[in-house]
Each structure stands twice: as C-alpha cells, then as structure tokens.
PDB file of C-alpha atoms in Angstrom:
ATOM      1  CA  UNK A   1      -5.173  -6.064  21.277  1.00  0.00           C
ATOM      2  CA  UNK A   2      -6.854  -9.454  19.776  1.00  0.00           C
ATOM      3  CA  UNK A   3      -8.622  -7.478  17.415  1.00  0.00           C
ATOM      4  CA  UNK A   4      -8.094 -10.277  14.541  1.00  0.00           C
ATOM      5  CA  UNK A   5      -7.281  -9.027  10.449  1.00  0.00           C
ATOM      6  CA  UNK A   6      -8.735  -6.053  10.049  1.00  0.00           C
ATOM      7  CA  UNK A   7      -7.986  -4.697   6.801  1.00  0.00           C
ATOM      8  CA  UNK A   8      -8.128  -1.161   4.861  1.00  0.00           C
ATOM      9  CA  UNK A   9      -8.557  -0.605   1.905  1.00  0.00           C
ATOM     10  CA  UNK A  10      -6.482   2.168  -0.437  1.00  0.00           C
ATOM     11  CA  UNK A  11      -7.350   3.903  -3.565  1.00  0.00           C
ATOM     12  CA  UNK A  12      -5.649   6.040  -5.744  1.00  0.00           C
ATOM     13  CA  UNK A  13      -7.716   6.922  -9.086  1.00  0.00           C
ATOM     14  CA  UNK A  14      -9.095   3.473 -10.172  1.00  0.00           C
ATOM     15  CA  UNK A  15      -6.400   1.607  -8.911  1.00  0.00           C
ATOM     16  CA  UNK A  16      -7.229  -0.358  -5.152  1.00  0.00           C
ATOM     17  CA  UNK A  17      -5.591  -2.760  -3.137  1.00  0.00           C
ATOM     18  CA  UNK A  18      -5.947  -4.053   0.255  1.00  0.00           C
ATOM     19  CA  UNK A  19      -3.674  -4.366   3.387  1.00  0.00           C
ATOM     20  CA  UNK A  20      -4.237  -6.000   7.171  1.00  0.00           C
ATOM     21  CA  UNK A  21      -3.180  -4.032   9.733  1.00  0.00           C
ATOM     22  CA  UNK A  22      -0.283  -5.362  11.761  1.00  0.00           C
ATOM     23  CA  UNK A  23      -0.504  -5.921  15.196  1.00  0.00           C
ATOM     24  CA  UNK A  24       3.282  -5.197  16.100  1.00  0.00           C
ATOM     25  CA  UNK A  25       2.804  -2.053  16.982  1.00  0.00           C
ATOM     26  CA  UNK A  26      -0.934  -2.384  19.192  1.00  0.00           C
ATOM     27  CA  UNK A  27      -1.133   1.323  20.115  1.00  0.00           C
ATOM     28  CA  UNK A  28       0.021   3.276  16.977  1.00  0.00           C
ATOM     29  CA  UNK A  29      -2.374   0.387  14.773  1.00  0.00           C
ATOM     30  CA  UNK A  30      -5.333   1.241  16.748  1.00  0.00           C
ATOM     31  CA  UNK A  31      -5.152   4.699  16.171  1.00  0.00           C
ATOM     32  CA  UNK A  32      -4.075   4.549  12.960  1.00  0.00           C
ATOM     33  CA  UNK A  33      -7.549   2.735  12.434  1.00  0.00           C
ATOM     34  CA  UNK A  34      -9.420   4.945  14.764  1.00  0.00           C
ATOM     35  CA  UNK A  35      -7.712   7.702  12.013  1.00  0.00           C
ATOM     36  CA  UNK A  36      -9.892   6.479   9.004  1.00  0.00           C
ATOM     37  CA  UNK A  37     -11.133   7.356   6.920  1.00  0.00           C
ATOM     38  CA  UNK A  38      -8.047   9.559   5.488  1.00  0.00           C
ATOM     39  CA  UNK A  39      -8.629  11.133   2.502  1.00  0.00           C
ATOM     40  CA  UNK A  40      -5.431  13.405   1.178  1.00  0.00           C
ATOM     41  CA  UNK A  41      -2.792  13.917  -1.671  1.00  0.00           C
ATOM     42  CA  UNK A  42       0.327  11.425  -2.059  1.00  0.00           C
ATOM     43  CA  UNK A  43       3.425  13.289  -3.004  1.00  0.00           C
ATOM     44  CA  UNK A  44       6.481  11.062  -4.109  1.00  0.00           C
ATOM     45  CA  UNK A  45       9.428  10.398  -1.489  1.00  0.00           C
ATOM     46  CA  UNK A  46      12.296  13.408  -1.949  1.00  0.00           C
ATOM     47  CA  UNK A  47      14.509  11.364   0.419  1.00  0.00           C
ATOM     48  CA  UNK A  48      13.502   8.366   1.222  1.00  0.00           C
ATOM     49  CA  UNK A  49      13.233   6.327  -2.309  1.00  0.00           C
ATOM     50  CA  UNK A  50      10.501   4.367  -3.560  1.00  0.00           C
ATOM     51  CA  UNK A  51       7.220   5.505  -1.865  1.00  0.00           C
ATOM     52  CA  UNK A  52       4.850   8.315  -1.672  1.00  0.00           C
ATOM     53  CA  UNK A  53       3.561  10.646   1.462  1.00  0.00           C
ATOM     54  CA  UNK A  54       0.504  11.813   2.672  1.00  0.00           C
ATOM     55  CA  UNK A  55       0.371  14.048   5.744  1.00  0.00           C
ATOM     56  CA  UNK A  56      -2.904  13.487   8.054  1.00  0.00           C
ATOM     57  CA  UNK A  57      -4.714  15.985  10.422  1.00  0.00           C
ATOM     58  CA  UNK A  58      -6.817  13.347  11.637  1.00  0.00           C
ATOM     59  CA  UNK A  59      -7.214  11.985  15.358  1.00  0.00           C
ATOM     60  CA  UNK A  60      -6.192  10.070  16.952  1.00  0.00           C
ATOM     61  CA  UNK A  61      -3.155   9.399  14.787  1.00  0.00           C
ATOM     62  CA  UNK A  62      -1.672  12.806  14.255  1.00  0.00           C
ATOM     63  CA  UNK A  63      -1.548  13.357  18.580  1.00  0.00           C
ATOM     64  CA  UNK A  64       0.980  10.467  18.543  1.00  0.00           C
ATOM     65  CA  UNK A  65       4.250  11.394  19.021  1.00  0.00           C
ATOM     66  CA  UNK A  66       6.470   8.372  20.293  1.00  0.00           C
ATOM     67  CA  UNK A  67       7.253   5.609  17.425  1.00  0.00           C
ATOM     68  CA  UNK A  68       6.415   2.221  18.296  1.00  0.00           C
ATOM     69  CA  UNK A  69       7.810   0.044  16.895  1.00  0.00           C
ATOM     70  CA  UNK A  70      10.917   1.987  15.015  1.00  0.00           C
ATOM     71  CA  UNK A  71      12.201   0.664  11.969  1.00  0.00           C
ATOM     72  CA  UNK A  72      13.697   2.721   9.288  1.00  0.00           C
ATOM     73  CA  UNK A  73      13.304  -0.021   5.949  1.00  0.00           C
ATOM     74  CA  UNK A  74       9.916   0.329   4.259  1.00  0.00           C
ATOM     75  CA  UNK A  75       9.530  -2.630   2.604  1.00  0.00           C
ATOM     76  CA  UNK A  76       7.392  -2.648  -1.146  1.00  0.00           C
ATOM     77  CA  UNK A  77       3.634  -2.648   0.003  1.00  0.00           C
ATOM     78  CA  UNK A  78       4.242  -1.647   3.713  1.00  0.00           C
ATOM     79  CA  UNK A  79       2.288   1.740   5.357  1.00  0.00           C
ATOM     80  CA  UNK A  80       4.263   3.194   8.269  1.00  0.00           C
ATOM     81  CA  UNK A  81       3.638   6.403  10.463  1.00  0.00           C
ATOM     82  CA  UNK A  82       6.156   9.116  11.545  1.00  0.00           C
ATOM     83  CA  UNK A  83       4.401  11.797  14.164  1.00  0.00           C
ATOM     84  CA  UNK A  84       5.596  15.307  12.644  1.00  0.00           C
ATOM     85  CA  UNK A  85       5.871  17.935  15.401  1.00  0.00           C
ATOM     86  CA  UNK A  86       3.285  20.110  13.322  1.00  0.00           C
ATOM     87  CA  UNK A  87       0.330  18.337  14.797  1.00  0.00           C
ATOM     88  CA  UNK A  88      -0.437  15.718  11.815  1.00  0.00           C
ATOM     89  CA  UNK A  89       0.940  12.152  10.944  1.00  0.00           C
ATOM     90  CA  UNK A  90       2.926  11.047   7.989  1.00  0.00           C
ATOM     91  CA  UNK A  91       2.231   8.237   6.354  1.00  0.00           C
ATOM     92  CA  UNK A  92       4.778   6.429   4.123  1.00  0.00           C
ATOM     93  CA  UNK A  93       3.253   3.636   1.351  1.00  0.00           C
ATOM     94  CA  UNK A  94       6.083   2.554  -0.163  1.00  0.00           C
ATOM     95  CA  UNK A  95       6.431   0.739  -3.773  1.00  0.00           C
ATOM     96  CA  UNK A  96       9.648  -0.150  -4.043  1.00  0.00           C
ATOM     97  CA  UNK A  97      13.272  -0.081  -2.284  1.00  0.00           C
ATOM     98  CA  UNK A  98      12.558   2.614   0.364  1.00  0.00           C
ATOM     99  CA  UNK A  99      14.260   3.843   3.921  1.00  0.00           C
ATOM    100  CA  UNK A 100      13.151   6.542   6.483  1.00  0.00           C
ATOM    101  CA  UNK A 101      15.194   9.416   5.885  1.00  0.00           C
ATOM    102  CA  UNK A 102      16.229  12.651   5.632  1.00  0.00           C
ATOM    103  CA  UNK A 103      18.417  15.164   5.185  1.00  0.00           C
ATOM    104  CA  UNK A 104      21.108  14.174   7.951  1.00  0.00           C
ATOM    105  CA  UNK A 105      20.363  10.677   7.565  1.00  0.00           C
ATOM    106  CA  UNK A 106      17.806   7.607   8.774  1.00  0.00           C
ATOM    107  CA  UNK A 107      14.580   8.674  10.514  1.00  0.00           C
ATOM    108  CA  UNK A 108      12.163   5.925  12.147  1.00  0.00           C
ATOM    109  CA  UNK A 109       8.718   4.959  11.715  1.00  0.00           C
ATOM    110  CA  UNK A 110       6.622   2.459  12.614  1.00  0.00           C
ATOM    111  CA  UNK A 111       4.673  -0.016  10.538  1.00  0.00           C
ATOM    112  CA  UNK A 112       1.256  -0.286  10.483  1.00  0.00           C
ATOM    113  CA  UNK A 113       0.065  -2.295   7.613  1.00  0.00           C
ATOM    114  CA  UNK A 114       0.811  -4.449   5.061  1.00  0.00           C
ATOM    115  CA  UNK A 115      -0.779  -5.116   1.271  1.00  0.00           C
ATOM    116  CA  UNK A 116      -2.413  -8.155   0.880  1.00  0.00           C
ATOM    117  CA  UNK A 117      -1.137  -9.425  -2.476  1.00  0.00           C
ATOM    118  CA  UNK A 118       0.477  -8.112  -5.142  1.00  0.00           C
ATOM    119  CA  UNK A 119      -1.182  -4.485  -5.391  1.00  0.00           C
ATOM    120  CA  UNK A 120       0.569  -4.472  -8.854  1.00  0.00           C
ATOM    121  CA  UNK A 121      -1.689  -1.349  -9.855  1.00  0.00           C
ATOM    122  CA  UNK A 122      -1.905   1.001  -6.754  1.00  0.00           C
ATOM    123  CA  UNK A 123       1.933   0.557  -6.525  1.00  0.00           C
ATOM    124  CA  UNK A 124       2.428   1.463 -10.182  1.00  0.00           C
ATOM    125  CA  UNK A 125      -0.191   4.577  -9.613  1.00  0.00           C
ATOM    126  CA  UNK A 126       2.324   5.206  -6.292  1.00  0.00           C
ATOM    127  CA  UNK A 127       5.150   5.160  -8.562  1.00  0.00           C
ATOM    128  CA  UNK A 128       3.501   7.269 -11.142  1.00  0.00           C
ATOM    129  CA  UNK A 129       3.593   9.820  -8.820  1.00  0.00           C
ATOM    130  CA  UNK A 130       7.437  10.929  -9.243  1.00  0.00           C
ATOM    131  CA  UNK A 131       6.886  11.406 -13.367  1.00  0.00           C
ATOM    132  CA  UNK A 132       3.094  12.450 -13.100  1.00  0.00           C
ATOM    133  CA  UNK A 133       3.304  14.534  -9.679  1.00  0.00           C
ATOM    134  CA  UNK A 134       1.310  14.396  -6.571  1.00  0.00           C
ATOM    135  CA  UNK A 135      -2.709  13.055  -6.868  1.00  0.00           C
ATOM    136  CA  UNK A 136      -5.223  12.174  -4.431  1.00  0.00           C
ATOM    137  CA  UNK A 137      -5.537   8.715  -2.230  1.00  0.00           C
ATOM    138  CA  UNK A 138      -8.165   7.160  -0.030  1.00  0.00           C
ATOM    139  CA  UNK A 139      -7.375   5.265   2.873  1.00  0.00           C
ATOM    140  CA  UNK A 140     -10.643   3.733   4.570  1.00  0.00           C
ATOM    141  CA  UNK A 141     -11.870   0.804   6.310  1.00  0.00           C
ATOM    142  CA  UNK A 142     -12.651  -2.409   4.179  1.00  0.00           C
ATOM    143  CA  UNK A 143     -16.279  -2.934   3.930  1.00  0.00           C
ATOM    144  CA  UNK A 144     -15.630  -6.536   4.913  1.00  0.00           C
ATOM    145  CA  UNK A 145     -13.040  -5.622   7.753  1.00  0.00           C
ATOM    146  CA  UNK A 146     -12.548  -8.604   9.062  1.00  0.00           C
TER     147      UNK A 146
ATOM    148  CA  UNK B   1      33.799  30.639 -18.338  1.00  0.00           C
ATOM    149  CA  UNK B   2      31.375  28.144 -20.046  1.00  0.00           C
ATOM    150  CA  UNK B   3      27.949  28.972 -19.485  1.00  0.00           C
ATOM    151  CA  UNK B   4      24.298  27.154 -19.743  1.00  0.00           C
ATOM    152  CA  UNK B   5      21.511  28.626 -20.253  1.00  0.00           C
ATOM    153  CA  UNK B   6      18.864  26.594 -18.591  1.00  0.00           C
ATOM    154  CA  UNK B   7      15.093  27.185 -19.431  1.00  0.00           C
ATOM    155  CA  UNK B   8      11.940  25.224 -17.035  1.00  0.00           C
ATOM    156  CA  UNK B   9       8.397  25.749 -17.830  1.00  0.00           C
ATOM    157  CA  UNK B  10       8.950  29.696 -18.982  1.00  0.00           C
ATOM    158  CA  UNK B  11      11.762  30.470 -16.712  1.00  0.00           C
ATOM    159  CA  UNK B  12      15.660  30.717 -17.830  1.00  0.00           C
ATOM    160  CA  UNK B  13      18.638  30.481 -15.742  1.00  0.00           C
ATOM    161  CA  UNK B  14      22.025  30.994 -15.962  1.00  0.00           C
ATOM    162  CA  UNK B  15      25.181  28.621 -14.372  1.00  0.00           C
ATOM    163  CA  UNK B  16      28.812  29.086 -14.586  1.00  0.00           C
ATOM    164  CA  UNK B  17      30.847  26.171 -15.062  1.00  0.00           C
ATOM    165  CA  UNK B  18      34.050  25.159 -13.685  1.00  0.00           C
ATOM    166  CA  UNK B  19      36.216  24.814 -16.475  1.00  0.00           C
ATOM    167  CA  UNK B  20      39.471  24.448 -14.478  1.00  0.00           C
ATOM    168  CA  UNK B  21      38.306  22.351 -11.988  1.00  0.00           C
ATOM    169  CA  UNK B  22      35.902  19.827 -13.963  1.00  0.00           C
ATOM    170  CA  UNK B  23      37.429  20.191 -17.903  1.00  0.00           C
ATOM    171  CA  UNK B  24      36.456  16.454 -18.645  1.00  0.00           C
ATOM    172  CA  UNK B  25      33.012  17.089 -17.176  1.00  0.00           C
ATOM    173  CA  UNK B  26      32.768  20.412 -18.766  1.00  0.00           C
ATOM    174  CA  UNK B  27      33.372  18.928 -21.997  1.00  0.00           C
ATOM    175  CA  UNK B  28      30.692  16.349 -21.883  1.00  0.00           C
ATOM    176  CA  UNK B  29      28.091  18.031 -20.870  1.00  0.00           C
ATOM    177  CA  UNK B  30      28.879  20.288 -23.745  1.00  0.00           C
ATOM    178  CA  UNK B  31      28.998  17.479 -26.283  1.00  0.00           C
ATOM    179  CA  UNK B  32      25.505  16.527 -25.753  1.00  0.00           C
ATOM    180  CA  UNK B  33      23.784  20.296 -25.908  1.00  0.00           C
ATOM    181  CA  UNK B  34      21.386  21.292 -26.589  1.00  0.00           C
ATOM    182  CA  UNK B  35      19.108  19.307 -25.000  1.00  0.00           C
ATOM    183  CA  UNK B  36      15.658  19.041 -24.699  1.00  0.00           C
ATOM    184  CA  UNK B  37      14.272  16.642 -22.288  1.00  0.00           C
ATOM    185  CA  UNK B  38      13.038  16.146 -19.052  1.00  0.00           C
ATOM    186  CA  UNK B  39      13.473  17.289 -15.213  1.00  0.00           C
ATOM    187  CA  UNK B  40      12.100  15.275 -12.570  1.00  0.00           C
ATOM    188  CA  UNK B  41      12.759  15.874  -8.913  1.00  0.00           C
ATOM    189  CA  UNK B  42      14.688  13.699  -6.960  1.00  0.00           C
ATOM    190  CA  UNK B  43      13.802  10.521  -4.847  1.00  0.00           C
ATOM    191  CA  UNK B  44      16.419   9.645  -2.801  1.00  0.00           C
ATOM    192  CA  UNK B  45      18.462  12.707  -2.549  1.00  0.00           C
ATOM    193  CA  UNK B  46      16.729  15.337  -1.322  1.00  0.00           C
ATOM    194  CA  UNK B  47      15.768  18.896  -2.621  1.00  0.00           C
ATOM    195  CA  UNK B  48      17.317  18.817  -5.930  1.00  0.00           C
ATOM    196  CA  UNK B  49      15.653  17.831  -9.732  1.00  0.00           C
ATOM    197  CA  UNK B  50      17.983  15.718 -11.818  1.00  0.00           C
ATOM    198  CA  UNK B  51      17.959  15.671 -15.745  1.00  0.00           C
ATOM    199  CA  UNK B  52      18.761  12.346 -16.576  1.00  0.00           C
ATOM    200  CA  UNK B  53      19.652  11.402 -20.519  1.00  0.00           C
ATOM    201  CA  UNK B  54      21.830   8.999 -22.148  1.00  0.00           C
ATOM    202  CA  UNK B  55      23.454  12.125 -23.939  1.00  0.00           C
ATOM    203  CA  UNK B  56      24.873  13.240 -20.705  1.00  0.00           C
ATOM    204  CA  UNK B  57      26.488   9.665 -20.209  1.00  0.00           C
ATOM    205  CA  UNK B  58      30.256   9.646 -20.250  1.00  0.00           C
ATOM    206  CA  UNK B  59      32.246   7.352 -18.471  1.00  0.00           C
ATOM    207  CA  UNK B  60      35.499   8.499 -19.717  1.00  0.00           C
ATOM    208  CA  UNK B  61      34.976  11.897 -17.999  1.00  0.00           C
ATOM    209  CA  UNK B  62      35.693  10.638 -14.854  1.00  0.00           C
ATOM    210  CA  UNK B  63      34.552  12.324 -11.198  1.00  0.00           C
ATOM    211  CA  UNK B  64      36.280  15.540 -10.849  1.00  0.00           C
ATOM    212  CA  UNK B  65      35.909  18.263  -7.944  1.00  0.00           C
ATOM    213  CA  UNK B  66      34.094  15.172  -5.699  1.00  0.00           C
ATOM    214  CA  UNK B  67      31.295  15.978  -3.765  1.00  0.00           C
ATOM    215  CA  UNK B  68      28.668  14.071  -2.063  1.00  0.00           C
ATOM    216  CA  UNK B  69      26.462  16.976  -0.541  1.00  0.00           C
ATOM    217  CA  UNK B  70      24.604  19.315  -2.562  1.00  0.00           C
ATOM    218  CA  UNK B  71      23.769  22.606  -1.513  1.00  0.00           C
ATOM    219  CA  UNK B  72      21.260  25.154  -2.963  1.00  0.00           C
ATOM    220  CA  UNK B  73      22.011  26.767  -6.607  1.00  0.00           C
ATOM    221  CA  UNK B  74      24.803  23.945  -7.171  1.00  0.00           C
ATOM    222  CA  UNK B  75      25.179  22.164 -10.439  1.00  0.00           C
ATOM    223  CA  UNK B  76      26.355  18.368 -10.048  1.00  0.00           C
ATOM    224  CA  UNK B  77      27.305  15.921 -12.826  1.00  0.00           C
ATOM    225  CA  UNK B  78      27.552  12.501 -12.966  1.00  0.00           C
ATOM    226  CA  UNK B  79      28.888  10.861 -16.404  1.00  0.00           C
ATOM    227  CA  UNK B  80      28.517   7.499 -15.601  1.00  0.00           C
ATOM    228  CA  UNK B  81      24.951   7.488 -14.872  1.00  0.00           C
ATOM    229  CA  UNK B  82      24.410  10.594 -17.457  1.00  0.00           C
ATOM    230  CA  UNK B  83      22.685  12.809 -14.625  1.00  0.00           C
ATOM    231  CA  UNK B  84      23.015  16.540 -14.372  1.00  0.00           C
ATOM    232  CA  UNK B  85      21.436  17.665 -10.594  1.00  0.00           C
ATOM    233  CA  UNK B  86      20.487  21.235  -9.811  1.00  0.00           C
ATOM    234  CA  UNK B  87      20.129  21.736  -6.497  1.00  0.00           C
ATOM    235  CA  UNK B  88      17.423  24.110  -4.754  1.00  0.00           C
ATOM    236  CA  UNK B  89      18.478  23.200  -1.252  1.00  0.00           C
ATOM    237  CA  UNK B  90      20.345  21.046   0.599  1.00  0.00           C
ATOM    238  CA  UNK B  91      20.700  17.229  -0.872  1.00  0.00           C
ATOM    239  CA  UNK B  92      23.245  14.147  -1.287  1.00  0.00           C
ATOM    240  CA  UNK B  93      24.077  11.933  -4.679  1.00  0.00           C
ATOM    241  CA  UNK B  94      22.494   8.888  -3.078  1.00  0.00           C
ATOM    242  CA  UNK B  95      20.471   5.832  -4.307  1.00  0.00           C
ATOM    243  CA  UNK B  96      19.584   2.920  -3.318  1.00  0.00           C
ATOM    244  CA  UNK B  97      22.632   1.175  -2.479  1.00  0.00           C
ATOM    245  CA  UNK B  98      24.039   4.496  -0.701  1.00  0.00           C
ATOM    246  CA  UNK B  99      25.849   7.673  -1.137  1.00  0.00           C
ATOM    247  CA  UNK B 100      27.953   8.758  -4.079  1.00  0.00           C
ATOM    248  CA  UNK B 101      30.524  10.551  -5.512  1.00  0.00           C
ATOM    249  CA  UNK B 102      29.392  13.378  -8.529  1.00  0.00           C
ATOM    250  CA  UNK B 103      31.023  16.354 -10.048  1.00  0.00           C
ATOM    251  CA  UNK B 104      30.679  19.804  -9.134  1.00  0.00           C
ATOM    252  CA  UNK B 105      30.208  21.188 -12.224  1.00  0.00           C
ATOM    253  CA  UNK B 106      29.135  25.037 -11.284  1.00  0.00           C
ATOM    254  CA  UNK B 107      27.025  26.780 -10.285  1.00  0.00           C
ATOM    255  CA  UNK B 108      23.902  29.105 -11.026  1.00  0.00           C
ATOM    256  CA  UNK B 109      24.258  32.837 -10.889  1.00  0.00           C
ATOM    257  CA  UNK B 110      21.641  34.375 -12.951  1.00  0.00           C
ATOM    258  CA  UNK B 111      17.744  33.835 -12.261  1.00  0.00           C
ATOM    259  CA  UNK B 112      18.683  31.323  -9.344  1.00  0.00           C
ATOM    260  CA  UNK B 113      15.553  31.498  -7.333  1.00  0.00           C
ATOM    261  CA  UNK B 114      12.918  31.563 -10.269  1.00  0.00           C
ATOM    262  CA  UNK B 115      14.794  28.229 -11.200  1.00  0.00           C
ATOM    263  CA  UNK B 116      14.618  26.901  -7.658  1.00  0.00           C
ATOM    264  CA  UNK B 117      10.775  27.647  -7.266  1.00  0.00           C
ATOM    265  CA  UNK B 118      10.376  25.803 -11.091  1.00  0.00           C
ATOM    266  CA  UNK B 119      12.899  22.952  -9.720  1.00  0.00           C
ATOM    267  CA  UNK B 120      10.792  22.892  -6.090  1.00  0.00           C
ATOM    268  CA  UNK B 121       7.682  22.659  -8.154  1.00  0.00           C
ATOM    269  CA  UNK B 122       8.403  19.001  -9.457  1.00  0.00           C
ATOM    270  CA  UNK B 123       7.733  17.456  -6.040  1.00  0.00           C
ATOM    271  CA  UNK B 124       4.423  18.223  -6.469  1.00  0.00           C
ATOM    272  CA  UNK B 125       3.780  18.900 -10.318  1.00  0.00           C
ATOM    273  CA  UNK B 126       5.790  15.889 -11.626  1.00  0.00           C
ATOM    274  CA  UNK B 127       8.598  16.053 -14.481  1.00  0.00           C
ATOM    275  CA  UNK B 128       8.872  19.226 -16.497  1.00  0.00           C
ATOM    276  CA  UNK B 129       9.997  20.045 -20.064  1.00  0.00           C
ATOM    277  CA  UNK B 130      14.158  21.768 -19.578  1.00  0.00           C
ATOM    278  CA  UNK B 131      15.858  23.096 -22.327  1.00  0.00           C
ATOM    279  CA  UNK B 132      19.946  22.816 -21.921  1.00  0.00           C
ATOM    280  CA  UNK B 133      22.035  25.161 -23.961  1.00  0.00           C
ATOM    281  CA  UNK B 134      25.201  26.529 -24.050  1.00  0.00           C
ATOM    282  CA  UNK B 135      25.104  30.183 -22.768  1.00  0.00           C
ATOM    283  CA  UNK B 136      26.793  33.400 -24.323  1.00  0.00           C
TER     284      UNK B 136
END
C-alpha cells in the first residue's frame, strides 16, 4: 500500500495515546482507516483476558469478513479486528496478557495497529474498565497523520 | 444441605452446597461468612462473575468434585486462589497461563435467573457490592 505511518489517535475520558497503523495486513488496515472516525463504548474482555471491545457499524470495516492476517495473541497496546457475522467489526485494544477467544477455544483476528509508546494512561483507563464497567472511546485519525 | 444466601445489588439467591462431595470446600467457604465484598465479572473465563477475597483462601481444602467447565447456575470454588465463581452461562476456570481445575461446590436453586441477570450485568456495569451468608 506505501501509504507511510499513519497514525490514530484513541481516547477514553482524558486519557489519549497514539498508535501507527501496521501495514501487515494492507486490506483490513485500509479499511480499518477508511472506518474512522469510530466513536463507541469499550466493554472489558469476558474471554479473552486483558483488553476491552468495541463493536463498529461503520464501513468499510464492518463488510469485512475474511481475517488477514490471523493471529490469536494480542499483545499489550495492539488493536486487532474480528468481522462478526452481525454486520459490524470488533475491535480488540488490549492492555495486558490477552488471546482471541471464546467459548470453545482460540478465535483469530488480525492486527491493525500498534501504540506508539507507553500509553501508560489509556491502558490503565482500558483496564479500569473490568472494576469500573464499560465507558465510551474515540478512535479517529491523528491530526498530524503522518 | 448447607445453604448460601447470596444477595447482588437488591436481589437474593439461594445455592445448595455439596456437602458430600466437596466437605473440605464446604467448610471453608463457611469459615469465612459472612462476607461482604465484591463481584466482578470474569476476564478470561467466560460468562461467570467471580468473588475473589483472601477469606475464601484455603489451600488445605484441596480440589474436590474437579471441574474445568462451568455451566449456567453452577457454584465453583477455588481455595488456593480464594475465588468463589457463579456461573450465568457457559465458562472455564482459566487464566492466563491456561485452564484449571476448581471445585464444584453447588449449585443455585432459588432466584437463579434474577442472580444471573445481576451477575450478566457486571460486563457492562463493573463490580457490584455481594453479600455471602450462610442460608437457613
């Protein structure tokens, strides 16, 4: 795709942080990007460990129903994208330890970005999610994208 | 049959223990009511909220009845991390290094599906005030 680092940004309450979009994964990036912005309410993981959920109506993302690039570890600070046969994408930010799954085992997604930095605060605002329960998150294009 | 009387944001259910098949775990979780604490819903294992306090914690208790899979209305213990799960659908003891044994402590026969909406509820609403007593 050569479309060099373009970044997003995410927000949940006060707490930002910033992640490039990878380019493993050309077609399910670009329309992950095309997607934005996505505004919508993170729910913690049930199943697959440290990371919150949002669920996106949005085109062109939520028509995409092939993964990628399928991998089932979310690493800390990684965005991936599961097509759900309801006509919307899942998105997975995860925070911590985290795996696709569910209930009869590993799922795949592909990844889509990664934070830049440490993104100590969103992820702790992610994470707050599981004691404090679900809250709203932006997901937009940086101003400076790239 | 030992009972508990378990009460979530205004809502009180009852479970029957196994007192034959889990004594040790019976016991434990008996020795540390009442309790008033917390229920949070689970991350890694699926649709079930887990009360977790260092009351519950017993290592001498031992896993009894072993199961891995939870199913909906089921009451699992685990003394060595001091967990107590209630299950509102299907689920497995799991965390991050993998799956696990627990003990199936009982189940809940009284008010079942008002708890399971309260328990469901923590996905979304976060961790909720439980009450843990011994029943009549």
């Amino acid at each position: 795709m050569g479309w060099g680092m373009k970044r997003i940004e995410v927000r949940v309450g006060d707490a930002t942080a910033r992640y490039t979009l990878l380019e493993d994964a050309p077609k399910t990036a670009d329309a992950f990007w095309e997607s934005l912005p996505i505004e919508g309410t993170i729910t913690h993981a049930r199943w697959a460990g440290s990371a919150v959920w949002v669920k996106t109506p949005n085109q062109p993302i939520a028509a995409l129903d092939d993964i990628e690039l399928p991998v089932t570890s979310i690493y800390p600070g990684t965005i991936v994208v599961r097509p759900n046969p309801r006509g919307v994408a899942e998105l997975f930010l995860s925070y911590g330890v985290a795996e696709s799954r569910g209930p009869v085992g590993r799922t795949y997604a592909t990844p889509v970005a990664e934070l830049d930095g440490d993104g100590a605060e969103l992820l702790a605002a992610f994470g707050a999610t599981w004691q404090g329960g679900s809250t709203e998150v932006s997901i937009t294009r940086a101003e400076d994208e790239s | 049959m030992t009972k508990l009387r378990i009460t979530v944001d205004g809502v009180t259910a009852v479970a029957e223990l196994k007192d034959a098949a889990a004594p040790n775990g019976v016991a434990a979780v008996l020795g540390a009511l009442p309790l008033q604490t917390r229920v949070v819903h689970a991350s890694r294992s699926g649709n079930c909220a887990v009360v977790h306090d260092a009351a519950l914690r017993d290592e001498s208790a031992g896993i009894e009845g072993q199961v891995s899979m939870y199913y909906p209305g089921m009451v699992a213990y685990d003394p060595v991390r001091g967990y107590l799960v209630f299950a509102y659908g299907q689920g497995q003891a799991r965390s991050s290094t993998g799956t696990h044994w627990v003990t199936y402590l009982g189940d809940v026969v009284e008010n079942a599906a008002e708890l399971a909406a309260k328990l469901q509820d923590t996905r979304d609403r976060g961790a909720l005030d439980v009450r843990i007593e011994q029943g009549e």
